[in-house]
Amino acid sequence: MDTVQLGTTGIHVSRLCFGTGTHGWNGRSDQTDVGLQEFADLLIYGFEQGITFWDSADQYGSHPHIAQALQTIDRSQVVITSKTCASTAKEAEQDIDRYLREMKTDYIDIVLMHCLTSSDWPTAQAGVMEVLEKKKEQGIIRAHGVSCHDFGAFQQAAITNWVDVVLARINYAGKNMDGPPEKIIPIIEQMDANDIGVYGMKVVACGNLGHDAQNAIHFVLDLPAIDAITIGMKNQQEIDDNIGYIEAH
């Protein structure tokens, strides 16, 4: 599978990212419901097909599954994102320390502030941002950024110098997004112009566009400002199908 650089981070990822958080919140997701070894085996299977980018989060409960897969896979061969809902510096410090233990790794490639819902997040989350910046300087994380669930928060991400990476909700139907595509796409283009790495989520709108998955995937991949896409997958057939859609692009 083709690999691309996320913005100017120096981090190279497969165009397809293995999402671990379909309907994920409160420590579970459709992927983690599959089972510890069962989902680890799917991560390994995807890796063997060229998916070298994994998207996780504390709220998905997927860190142990990643740790299990890393018993088989060379850590340096996969890029891992996690996300924190911390609101203070102390919480952020505790989260990162715990994530490292849970995934049994000594670094995390990308850490995002999760589910931002207000445009004042650079002020409200300043302590968290400082911790993540320090962790990057120490080599404990390689890049930091945001995942937004609000139009104003998303707009702010495009003009905040601290942001290295954005996980953006994007699909052709405007479902489960921060705004309609005609408003979101120009902001993504602004992010790209500002050297921010962008990868897309909700590409098939939590399965609502599953009947038209190939066209949905191609719509997002046709956006030059999008570096990669993350899709949650629960079995080998879904992995094979999505790889096929990308290869057909």
Coordinates of C-alpha atoms in Angstrom, one line a residue:
M1 CA 0.0 0.0 0.0
D2 CA 1.1 3.5 -0.8
T3 CA 2.6 5.5 2.1
V4 CA 2.4 9.3 2.6
Q5 CA 3.8 11.8 5.0
L6 CA 1.4 13.4 7.5
G7 CA 1.9 17.1 6.8
T8 CA 5.4 18.0 7.7
T9 CA 5.7 15.7 10.7
G10 CA 8.2 13.4 9.1
I11 CA 5.8 10.6 10.0
H12 CA 5.0 8.3 7.1
V13 CA 1.8 6.3 7.2
S14 CA -0.2 3.9 5.0
R15 CA -3.1 5.6 3.2
L16 CA -5.5 3.4 5.0
C17 CA -5.4 3.6 8.8
F18 CA -6.9 0.8 10.9
G19 CA -9.5 2.5 13.1
T20 CA -10.2 0.9 16.5
G21 CA -13.1 3.1 17.5
T22 CA -16.3 2.4 15.6
H23 CA -19.1 3.6 17.9
G24 CA -16.4 3.9 20.5
W25 CA -16.7 5.6 23.8
N26 CA -16.6 4.8 27.5
G27 CA -13.8 2.3 27.1
R28 CA -15.2 0.1 24.3
S29 CA -15.9 0.0 20.6
D30 CA -17.1 -2.4 17.9
Q31 CA -13.5 -3.4 17.4
T32 CA -12.7 -4.1 21.0
D33 CA -15.9 -6.0 21.4
V34 CA -14.4 -8.6 19.0
G35 CA -12.1 -9.7 21.8
L36 CA -8.5 -9.1 22.9
Q37 CA -6.7 -11.8 20.8
E38 CA -9.2 -11.7 18.1
F39 CA -8.8 -8.0 17.4
A40 CA -5.0 -8.2 17.8
D41 CA -5.0 -10.8 15.1
L42 CA -7.0 -8.5 12.8
L43 CA -4.4 -5.7 13.4
I44 CA -1.7 -8.2 12.5
Y45 CA -3.6 -9.4 9.4
G46 CA -4.0 -5.8 8.3
F47 CA -0.4 -5.0 8.9
E48 CA 0.6 -8.0 6.7
Q49 CA -1.5 -6.5 4.0
G50 CA 0.2 -3.1 4.3
I51 CA -1.8 -1.2 6.9
T52 CA 1.0 0.4 9.0
F53 CA -1.1 3.1 10.7
W54 CA -3.4 2.4 13.7
D55 CA -5.8 4.9 15.3
S56 CA -6.6 4.3 19.0
A57 CA -7.9 6.2 21.9
D58 CA -8.3 5.8 25.7
Q59 CA -12.1 6.1 25.2
Y60 CA -12.1 3.1 22.8
G61 CA -10.4 0.8 25.2
S62 CA -8.1 -0.4 22.4
H63 CA -4.7 0.0 24.1
P64 CA -4.5 -3.6 25.3
H65 CA -5.3 -4.9 21.9
I66 CA -2.5 -2.8 20.4
A67 CA -0.1 -4.1 23.1
Q68 CA -1.1 -7.7 22.2
A69 CA -0.5 -7.1 18.5
L70 CA 2.9 -5.5 19.2
Q71 CA 4.0 -8.8 20.6
T72 CA 4.1 -10.0 17.0
I73 CA 4.9 -6.8 15.1
D74 CA 8.1 -4.7 15.3
R75 CA 7.0 -1.5 17.0
S76 CA 9.1 0.7 14.7
Q77 CA 7.1 -0.6 11.7
V78 CA 3.7 0.8 12.8
V79 CA 2.5 4.3 13.5
I80 CA 0.1 4.6 16.4
T81 CA -2.3 7.4 17.3
S82 CA -3.9 7.8 20.7
K83 CA -6.1 10.5 22.1
T84 CA -6.6 12.1 25.5
C85 CA -9.7 13.8 27.0
A86 CA -7.5 15.5 29.7
S87 CA -8.5 19.0 30.7
T88 CA -5.5 19.8 32.9
A89 CA -1.7 19.3 32.7
K90 CA -1.8 16.8 35.5
E91 CA -4.4 14.7 33.8
A92 CA -2.4 14.8 30.6
E93 CA 0.8 13.7 32.3
Q94 CA -1.1 10.8 34.0
D95 CA -2.8 9.8 30.7
I96 CA 0.4 9.6 28.7
D97 CA 2.2 7.6 31.4
R98 CA -0.7 5.2 31.5
Y99 CA -1.0 4.9 27.7
L100 CA 2.6 3.9 27.5
R101 CA 2.0 1.2 30.1
E102 CA -1.2 0.0 28.5
M103 CA 0.4 -0.3 25.0
K104 CA 3.7 -1.6 26.4
T105 CA 5.7 0.9 24.3
D106 CA 8.1 3.6 25.2
Y107 CA 6.7 6.2 22.7
I108 CA 3.5 7.1 21.0
D109 CA 3.7 8.5 17.4
I110 CA 0.7 10.9 17.6
V111 CA -1.4 12.1 20.5
L112 CA -4.5 14.1 19.8
M113 CA -6.7 16.1 22.2
H114 CA -9.9 14.2 21.8
C115 CA -13.4 15.4 20.8
L116 CA -12.9 19.2 21.1
T117 CA -16.2 21.0 21.2
S118 CA -15.4 24.7 21.7
S119 CA -13.3 27.2 19.7
D120 CA -11.6 28.4 22.8
W121 CA -9.7 25.2 23.3
P122 CA -6.2 26.8 22.8
T123 CA -6.9 28.7 26.0
A124 CA -9.0 26.1 27.9
Q125 CA -6.5 23.3 27.1
A126 CA -3.3 25.3 27.3
G127 CA -2.0 23.1 30.2
V128 CA -2.6 19.9 28.1
M129 CA -0.9 21.5 25.1
E130 CA 2.2 22.3 27.1
V131 CA 2.5 18.8 28.4
L132 CA 2.2 17.3 24.9
E133 CA 4.7 19.8 23.6
K134 CA 7.1 18.8 26.4
K135 CA 6.5 15.1 25.6
K136 CA 7.4 15.7 22.0
E137 CA 10.6 17.5 22.9
Q138 CA 11.5 14.5 25.1
G139 CA 10.8 12.0 22.2
I140 CA 7.9 10.4 24.1
I141 CA 5.5 11.4 21.3
R142 CA 6.4 12.4 17.8
A143 CA 3.5 14.7 17.0
H144 CA 0.4 16.3 18.6
G145 CA -2.9 17.6 17.4
V146 CA -6.6 17.5 17.7
S147 CA -9.8 15.7 16.9
C148 CA -12.8 18.0 16.7
H149 CA -16.5 17.6 17.1
D150 CA -17.5 21.2 16.6
F151 CA -17.2 23.6 13.6
G152 CA -15.6 26.5 15.6
A153 CA -13.1 24.1 17.2
F154 CA -12.3 22.8 13.7
Q155 CA -11.8 26.2 12.3
Q156 CA -9.4 27.1 15.2
A157 CA -7.3 24.0 14.5
A158 CA -6.4 25.3 11.1
I159 CA -4.9 28.5 12.5
T160 CA -3.2 27.2 15.6
N161 CA 0.5 26.8 15.1
W162 CA 0.8 24.1 17.8
V163 CA -1.2 21.7 15.7
D164 CA 0.8 19.0 13.8
V165 CA -2.0 16.6 13.0
V166 CA -5.8 16.8 12.7
L167 CA -8.2 13.9 12.5
A168 CA -11.1 15.4 10.5
R169 CA -14.6 14.1 10.0
I170 CA -15.3 14.1 6.3
N171 CA -17.6 12.3 3.8
Y172 CA -19.5 13.2 0.7
A173 CA -22.9 13.1 2.5
G174 CA -22.1 15.5 5.3
K175 CA -23.1 12.9 7.9
N176 CA -21.5 12.8 11.4
M177 CA -19.4 15.9 10.5
D178 CA -18.7 19.3 11.9
G179 CA -20.4 20.9 9.0
P180 CA -21.3 20.3 5.4
P181 CA -18.5 19.3 3.0
E182 CA -18.6 22.6 1.2
K183 CA -17.6 24.3 4.5
I184 CA -15.3 21.6 5.9
I185 CA -13.2 21.1 2.7
P186 CA -11.8 24.7 2.5
I187 CA -10.7 24.4 6.2
I188 CA -9.0 21.2 5.5
E189 CA -7.2 22.9 2.6
Q190 CA -6.2 25.7 4.9
M191 CA -4.8 23.1 7.3
D192 CA -2.8 21.6 4.4
A193 CA -1.5 25.0 3.4
N194 CA -0.3 25.5 7.0
D195 CA 1.6 22.2 6.8
I196 CA -0.8 20.3 9.1
G197 CA -1.2 16.6 8.5
V198 CA -4.8 15.7 8.0
Y199 CA -6.3 12.2 8.0
G200 CA -10.0 11.6 7.6
M201 CA -12.5 9.8 9.7
K202 CA -16.3 9.0 9.3
V203 CA -15.4 8.4 5.6
V204 CA -18.3 6.0 5.3
A205 CA -20.3 7.8 8.0
C206 CA -20.2 5.1 10.7
G207 CA -21.4 2.6 8.1
N208 CA -24.3 4.8 6.8
L209 CA -22.5 4.9 3.4
G210 CA -21.5 1.3 3.5
H211 CA -23.7 0.6 0.5
D212 CA -21.5 3.0 -1.5
A213 CA -18.2 2.5 0.3
Q214 CA -15.9 2.6 -2.7
N215 CA -17.3 5.9 -3.9
A216 CA -17.2 7.3 -0.4
I217 CA -13.6 6.4 0.1
H218 CA -12.6 7.7 -3.4
F219 CA -14.4 11.0 -2.6
V220 CA -12.1 11.6 0.4
L221 CA -9.0 10.3 -1.3
D222 CA -9.6 12.7 -4.2
L223 CA -9.1 15.6 -1.8
P224 CA -5.5 16.6 -2.1
A225 CA -5.3 18.0 1.4
I226 CA -6.2 14.6 2.9
D227 CA -3.1 12.5 3.6
A228 CA -4.9 9.3 4.8
I229 CA -8.2 7.9 6.0
T230 CA -9.1 5.8 9.1
I231 CA -11.8 3.1 8.9
G232 CA -12.9 0.8 11.6
M233 CA -12.8 -2.9 10.5
K234 CA -14.1 -5.9 12.3
N235 CA -13.1 -8.9 10.2
Q236 CA -10.7 -9.9 7.4
Q237 CA -13.3 -9.4 4.7
E238 CA -13.8 -5.7 5.6
I239 CA -10.0 -5.3 5.6
D240 CA -9.7 -6.9 2.2
D241 CA -12.6 -4.9 0.8
N242 CA -11.3 -1.5 2.0
I243 CA -7.8 -2.3 0.7
G244 CA -9.3 -3.2 -2.6
Y245 CA -11.2 0.1 -2.8
I246 CA -8.0 2.0 -2.1
E247 CA -6.1 0.0 -4.7
A248 CA -8.8 0.7 -7.2
H249 CA -8.4 4.5 -6.7

